Backbone as CSV, one residue per row, in Angstrom:
resi,resn,N_x,N_y,N_z,CA_x,CA_y,CA_z,C_x,C_y,C_z
1,MET,31.448,48.163,81.149,31.441,46.856,81.270,30.248,46.594,82.357
2,LYS,29.203,46.309,81.484,28.058,45.642,81.848,27.623,44.304,81.893
3,LYS,26.813,43.782,82.636,26.840,41.810,82.463,25.152,41.878,82.794
4,ASN,24.425,41.719,82.180,23.105,41.960,81.869,22.502,43.196,82.616
5,ASN,23.095,44.356,82.433,22.038,45.539,83.078,23.103,45.636,84.509
6,ARG,24.214,45.177,84.645,24.819,45.335,86.161,25.867,45.875,85.813
7,ILE,26.745,46.202,86.657,27.989,47.094,86.278,29.267,46.124,86.982
8,SER,30.097,45.583,86.134,31.222,44.355,86.421,32.346,45.459,86.878
9,THR,32.674,44.650,87.925,34.000,45.284,88.738,35.361,44.996,87.277
10,GLY,35.463,43.745,86.883,36.471,43.469,86.096,37.264,42.067,86.905
11,ILE,36.796,42.293,88.291,37.294,41.147,89.280,36.382,39.896,89.326
12,LYS,37.338,38.652,89.631,36.449,37.512,89.429,36.483,37.092,90.748
13,ASP,35.801,35.917,91.306,35.623,35.377,92.801,36.465,33.993,92.470
14,ILE,36.705,33.583,94.097,37.536,32.407,94.042,36.896,31.197,92.890
15,HIS,35.378,31.349,92.266,35.194,30.483,91.150,35.299,30.940,89.840
16,ASP,35.878,31.989,90.078,36.308,32.547,88.453,35.096,33.562,87.725
17,ILE,34.042,33.676,88.573,33.149,34.193,88.168,32.950,35.965,88.327
18,GLU,32.221,36.519,87.561,33.005,37.886,87.748,31.818,38.377,88.591
19,ILE,32.505,39.433,89.457,32.063,39.920,90.594,31.217,41.721,89.840
20,CYS,29.892,42.056,90.309,29.250,43.040,90.131,29.026,43.907,91.036
21,VAL,28.807,45.300,90.883,28.187,46.147,91.440,26.945,45.624,92.188
22,ASP,26.545,45.514,93.341,25.618,45.333,94.187,25.273,43.265,94.579
23,ASP,26.513,42.872,93.942,26.825,41.581,94.747,26.978,41.632,95.871
24,ILE,26.949,40.150,96.808,27.277,40.126,98.288,28.073,38.988,98.180
25,VAL,29.082,39.446,98.536,30.312,38.151,98.655,30.817,37.865,100.322
26,LYS,31.048,36.765,100.323,31.942,36.401,101.384,33.253,36.725,101.310
27,VAL,33.510,37.132,102.104,34.907,37.800,102.219,35.710,37.158,103.489
28,THR,36.802,36.355,103.067,37.288,35.386,103.891,38.830,36.342,104.003
29,TYR,38.794,36.915,105.792,40.206,37.466,105.978,41.243,36.163,106.542
30,GLY,42.348,36.918,106.486,43.380,36.564,107.368,44.340,35.363,106.950
31,ASP,44.755,34.146,107.529,45.954,33.093,107.015,45.055,31.810,107.865
32,ALA,45.760,30.712,107.643,45.018,29.552,108.032,45.157,29.397,109.600
33,VAL,45.875,30.051,110.301,45.494,30.177,112.226,44.772,31.051,112.138
34,GLN,44.753,32.178,112.139,43.183,33.397,112.342,42.761,33.768,110.703
35,ASN,41.562,32.807,110.813,40.365,33.293,109.686,39.327,33.471,110.346
36,PHE,38.510,34.899,109.366,37.015,34.643,109.451,36.632,35.142,108.605
37,SER,35.198,35.022,108.407,34.384,35.734,107.186,33.138,36.378,107.349
38,GLU,33.129,37.306,106.393,31.762,38.338,106.785,31.331,38.442,105.391
39,ASN,29.877,38.587,105.536,29.252,38.955,104.282,29.492,40.517,103.626
40,GLU,29.838,40.994,102.391,29.602,42.550,102.595,29.256,42.909,100.763
41,LYS,28.623,43.659,100.794,28.320,44.028,99.222,29.093,45.022,98.733
42,ILE,29.345,44.850,97.547,30.128,45.368,96.523,29.485,46.527,95.975
43,ILE,30.092,47.770,96.327,29.675,49.276,95.955,30.625,49.684,94.726
44,MET,30.051,50.836,94.223,30.554,51.943,93.279,30.727,53.444,93.843
45,GLU,31.851,53.944,94.126,32.016,54.985,94.445,32.887,56.081,93.604
46,ASP,32.657,57.128,93.101,33.267,57.952,92.120,34.063,57.404,91.356
47,GLY,33.240,55.594,90.651,33.775,55.227,89.589,34.924,53.993,89.895
48,LYS,34.938,54.110,91.347,35.849,52.817,92.037,34.827,51.883,92.544
49,PHE,35.814,50.353,92.916,34.639,49.685,93.678,35.495,49.183,94.648
50,TYR,34.364,48.908,95.701,34.601,48.954,96.926,33.513,47.789,97.755
51,LEU,33.988,47.238,98.910,33.833,46.305,99.906,32.884,47.277,100.807
52,ASP,31.722,47.322,100.723,30.802,47.940,101.905,30.983,47.352,103.684
53,HIS,31.605,47.854,104.121,31.871,47.572,105.148,31.068,48.070,106.584
54,GLU,30.481,47.412,107.593,30.240,47.767,108.949,31.033,49.429,109.400
55,ASP,31.926,49.145,108.970,32.891,49.984,109.852,33.580,51.014,108.559
56,GLY,33.275,51.243,107.255,33.791,51.974,106.014,34.077,50.738,105.133
57,THR,34.803,51.840,104.104,35.123,50.443,102.724,36.459,50.351,102.883
58,SER,36.437,49.548,101.788,38.111,48.888,101.451,37.857,48.554,99.709
59,THR,39.258,48.539,99.158,39.509,48.058,97.784,39.059,46.735,97.511
60,LEU,38.952,46.337,96.759,38.508,44.938,96.110,39.828,44.142,95.609
61,ASP,40.706,44.808,95.960,42.223,44.112,95.202,43.293,43.748,96.417
62,SER,42.813,42.827,97.370,44.083,42.693,98.366,44.174,41.433,98.364
63,SER,45.515,41.220,98.887,45.722,39.902,99.015,45.610,39.515,100.348
64,TYR,44.996,40.225,101.214,44.707,40.018,102.226,43.300,38.894,102.583
65,TYR,42.588,39.327,101.802,41.527,38.264,101.720,40.809,37.712,99.870
66,SER,39.822,36.708,100.270,39.482,35.943,99.066,37.977,36.352,99.261
67,LEU,37.332,36.490,97.743,36.341,36.828,97.580,35.171,35.512,96.933
68,GLU,33.776,35.641,97.302,33.225,34.313,97.017,31.249,35.270,97.009
69,ILE,30.997,34.966,95.712,29.650,35.417,95.294,28.679,34.498,96.066
70,ILE,28.143,35.104,96.934,26.522,34.078,97.508,25.472,34.960,97.217
71,GLY,25.350,35.866,96.564,23.935,36.265,96.384,24.353,37.908,95.900
72,ASN,22.875,38.529,95.808,22.825,39.933,95.747,21.511,40.571,96.386
73,ILE,22.125,42.545,96.371,21.315,43.116,97.406,19.543,42.912,97.135
74,HIS,19.479,42.748,95.785,17.907,42.521,95.259,17.195,41.116,95.137
75,ASN,18.251,40.067,95.345,17.388,38.621,95.645,17.968,38.127,97.032
76,ASN,19.005,38.814,97.873,19.213,38.244,99.073,19.499,39.361,99.509
77,PRO,18.323,39.710,100.324,19.058,41.419,101.273,19.130,40.185,102.346
78,GLU,18.742,39.388,103.015,19.051,39.256,104.031,20.490,38.630,104.620
79,LEU,21.031,38.547,103.408,22.728,38.209,103.946,23.325,39.453,104.465
80,LEU,22.876,40.662,104.514,23.726,42.201,104.830,22.991,42.078,106.314
81,GLN,22.279,41.416,106.564,21.622,41.644,108.618,22.336,41.562,108.967
82,GLU,22.118,42.229,110.421,22.944,42.764,111.748,23.794,41.314,112.056
83,GLY,25.190,41.531,112.348,25.939,40.770,112.549,26.665,39.805,111.375
84,ARG,27.135,40.673,109.879,27.448,39.768,109.420,29.047,39.421,109.435
85,ARG,29.491,38.835,110.211,30.403,38.137,110.983,29.968,36.566,110.594
86,ILE,30.339,35.842,109.770,29.605,34.750,109.370,30.359,33.209,109.827
87,SER,31.503,33.409,109.997,32.439,31.979,110.371,33.539,32.419,110.810
88,PHE,34.213,31.408,111.410,35.190,31.311,112.161,36.053,30.228,111.308
89,TRP,37.516,29.945,111.592,38.154,28.863,110.693,37.780,27.980,111.780
90,GLY,37.812,26.641,111.139,37.222,25.546,111.543,35.677,25.019,111.712
91,ASP,34.727,26.192,111.546,33.393,26.210,111.780,32.799,25.750,110.316
Protein backbone atom coordinates (compact mmCIF):
# COMPACT_ATOMS: atom_id res chain seq x y z
CA MET A 1 0.00 0.00 0.00
CA LYS A 2 2.29 2.78 -1.17
CA LYS A 3 1.06 6.20 -2.22
CA ASN A 4 3.67 8.26 -4.07
CA ASN A 5 6.46 6.24 -2.39
CA ARG A 6 4.73 6.67 0.97
CA ILE A 7 3.25 3.87 3.03
CA SER A 8 -0.51 4.11 3.35
CA THR A 9 -2.20 3.11 6.60
CA GLY A 10 -5.43 2.20 4.81
CA ILE A 11 -7.26 4.69 7.05
CA LYS A 12 -8.76 7.99 5.88
CA ASP A 13 -9.02 11.26 7.76
CA ILE A 14 -12.16 13.34 8.36
CA HIS A 15 -11.86 14.74 4.80
CA ASP A 16 -11.64 11.24 3.27
CA ILE A 17 -7.90 11.64 2.53
CA GLU A 18 -5.71 8.58 2.91
CA ILE A 19 -3.35 8.78 5.91
CA CYS A 20 0.28 7.71 5.36
CA VAL A 21 3.29 7.04 7.56
CA ASP A 22 5.09 10.32 8.41
CA ASP A 23 1.89 12.36 8.05
CA ILE A 24 1.18 14.80 10.85
CA VAL A 25 -2.43 14.68 11.93
CA LYS A 26 -4.54 16.87 14.17
CA VAL A 27 -6.04 14.42 16.63
CA THR A 28 -9.20 15.67 18.31
CA TYR A 29 -10.09 13.82 21.50
CA GLY A 30 -13.20 13.83 23.60
CA ASP A 31 -16.76 14.93 23.14
CA ALA A 32 -18.46 18.28 22.70
CA VAL A 33 -18.16 19.05 26.42
CA GLN A 34 -14.49 18.18 26.97
CA ASN A 35 -12.50 18.35 23.77
CA PHE A 36 -8.87 19.06 22.87
CA SER A 37 -6.54 18.52 19.93
CA GLU A 38 -2.88 17.61 19.46
CA ASN A 39 -0.56 17.31 16.49
CA GLU A 40 0.79 13.79 16.25
CA LYS A 41 2.94 11.87 13.81
CA ILE A 42 1.89 8.61 12.12
CA ILE A 43 4.48 5.87 12.58
CA MET A 44 4.80 2.19 11.71
CA GLU A 45 6.30 -0.33 14.15
CA ASP A 46 6.37 -4.08 13.63
CA GLY A 47 4.01 -3.74 10.65
CA LYS A 48 1.36 -1.82 12.62
CA PHE A 49 0.39 1.85 12.43
CA TYR A 50 0.33 4.16 15.46
CA LEU A 51 -0.01 7.74 16.61
CA ASP A 52 3.28 8.85 18.15
CA HIS A 53 2.37 10.72 21.38
CA GLU A 54 4.69 12.60 23.69
CA ASP A 55 3.88 9.89 26.27
CA GLY A 56 3.79 6.75 24.08
CA THR A 57 1.79 5.43 21.15
CA SER A 58 -1.79 4.46 20.36
CA THR A 59 -3.55 2.76 17.47
CA LEU A 60 -5.27 4.72 14.71
CA ASP A 61 -8.64 2.99 14.92
CA SER A 62 -10.32 4.49 17.94
CA SER A 63 -13.80 5.94 18.26
CA TYR A 64 -12.47 8.31 20.97
CA TYR A 65 -10.83 10.70 18.51
CA SER A 66 -10.92 12.00 14.94
CA LEU A 67 -7.93 12.49 12.61
CA GLU A 68 -7.20 15.32 10.18
CA ILE A 69 -4.03 15.47 8.05
CA ILE A 70 -2.33 18.85 8.49
CA GLY A 71 1.10 18.13 6.99
CA ASN A 72 4.01 15.71 7.12
CA ILE A 73 7.33 15.48 8.92
CA HIS A 74 9.32 16.26 5.76
CA ASN A 75 7.56 19.50 4.78
CA ASN A 76 6.16 20.66 8.13
CA PRO A 77 8.48 19.57 10.99
CA GLU A 78 7.52 22.67 12.98
CA LEU A 79 4.09 21.13 13.57
CA LEU A 80 5.68 18.68 16.04
CA GLN A 81 7.50 21.15 18.28
CA GLU A 82 7.03 21.20 22.06
CA GLY A 83 3.54 21.80 23.31
CA ARG A 84 1.71 19.83 20.65
CA ARG A 85 -1.64 20.37 22.37
CA ILE A 86 -2.92 23.05 20.05
CA SER A 87 -6.52 23.90 20.84
CA PHE A 88 -9.34 23.51 23.29
CA TRP A 89 -13.02 23.26 22.55
CA GLY A 90 -14.32 26.68 21.57
CA ASP A 91 -10.90 28.11 20.56
